[in-house]
């Protein structure tokens, strides 16, 4: 059991990150946004470093 609320939040974030498995190929961050691409496809943007890919 986590010792504090901050520990609990950290545990929840870690679980969410591992569940999605989507991380930036450039910097490795899990802070990734899914966006609609120009041609209607799906693209991804890392909110940590700005790298984008599809």
Coordinates of C-alpha atoms in Angstrom, one line a residue:
X1 CA 0.0 0.0 0.0
X2 CA 1.4 3.5 -0.9
X3 CA 2.6 5.6 2.0
X4 CA 1.0 8.8 0.7
X5 CA -1.4 10.2 -1.8
X6 CA 1.6 11.3 -3.9
X7 CA 2.9 7.8 -4.0
X8 CA -0.5 6.5 -5.0
X9 CA -0.7 9.0 -7.9
X10 CA 2.8 7.9 -9.0
X11 CA 1.7 4.3 -8.9
X12 CA -1.4 5.1 -11.0
X13 CA 0.6 7.0 -13.6
X14 CA 3.1 4.2 -13.9
X15 CA 0.2 1.7 -14.4
X16 CA -1.4 3.8 -17.0
X17 CA 1.9 4.3 -18.9
X18 CA 2.6 0.6 -19.0
X19 CA -1.0 -0.2 -20.0
X20 CA -1.0 2.0 -23.1
X21 CA 2.5 1.0 -24.2
X22 CA 2.6 4.1 -26.4
X23 CA 5.8 6.1 -26.0
X24 CA 7.8 8.5 -28.1
X25 CA 10.3 6.8 -30.4
X26 CA 12.5 9.9 -30.1
X27 CA 12.8 10.6 -26.3
X28 CA 10.9 7.6 -24.8
X29 CA 8.3 9.8 -23.0
X30 CA 4.9 8.4 -22.4
X31 CA 3.4 11.9 -22.7
X32 CA 1.9 11.3 -26.2
X33 CA -1.2 12.9 -27.7
X34 CA -3.2 11.2 -30.4
X35 CA -4.2 13.7 -33.2
X36 CA -6.1 13.6 -36.4
X37 CA -3.8 13.7 -39.4
X38 CA -4.1 15.8 -42.5
X39 CA -5.6 13.0 -44.6
X40 CA -7.9 11.8 -41.9
X41 CA -5.5 9.2 -40.5
X42 CA -4.2 9.1 -36.9
X43 CA -0.9 10.7 -35.9
X44 CA 0.9 11.0 -32.6
X45 CA 2.7 13.9 -31.0
X46 CA 5.0 13.8 -28.0
X47 CA 4.1 16.6 -25.7
X48 CA 7.5 16.4 -24.0
X49 CA 9.8 16.8 -27.0
X50 CA 7.5 17.8 -29.9
X51 CA 8.3 14.8 -32.1
X52 CA 5.4 13.6 -34.3
X53 CA 4.8 10.4 -36.1
X54 CA 2.1 8.2 -37.6

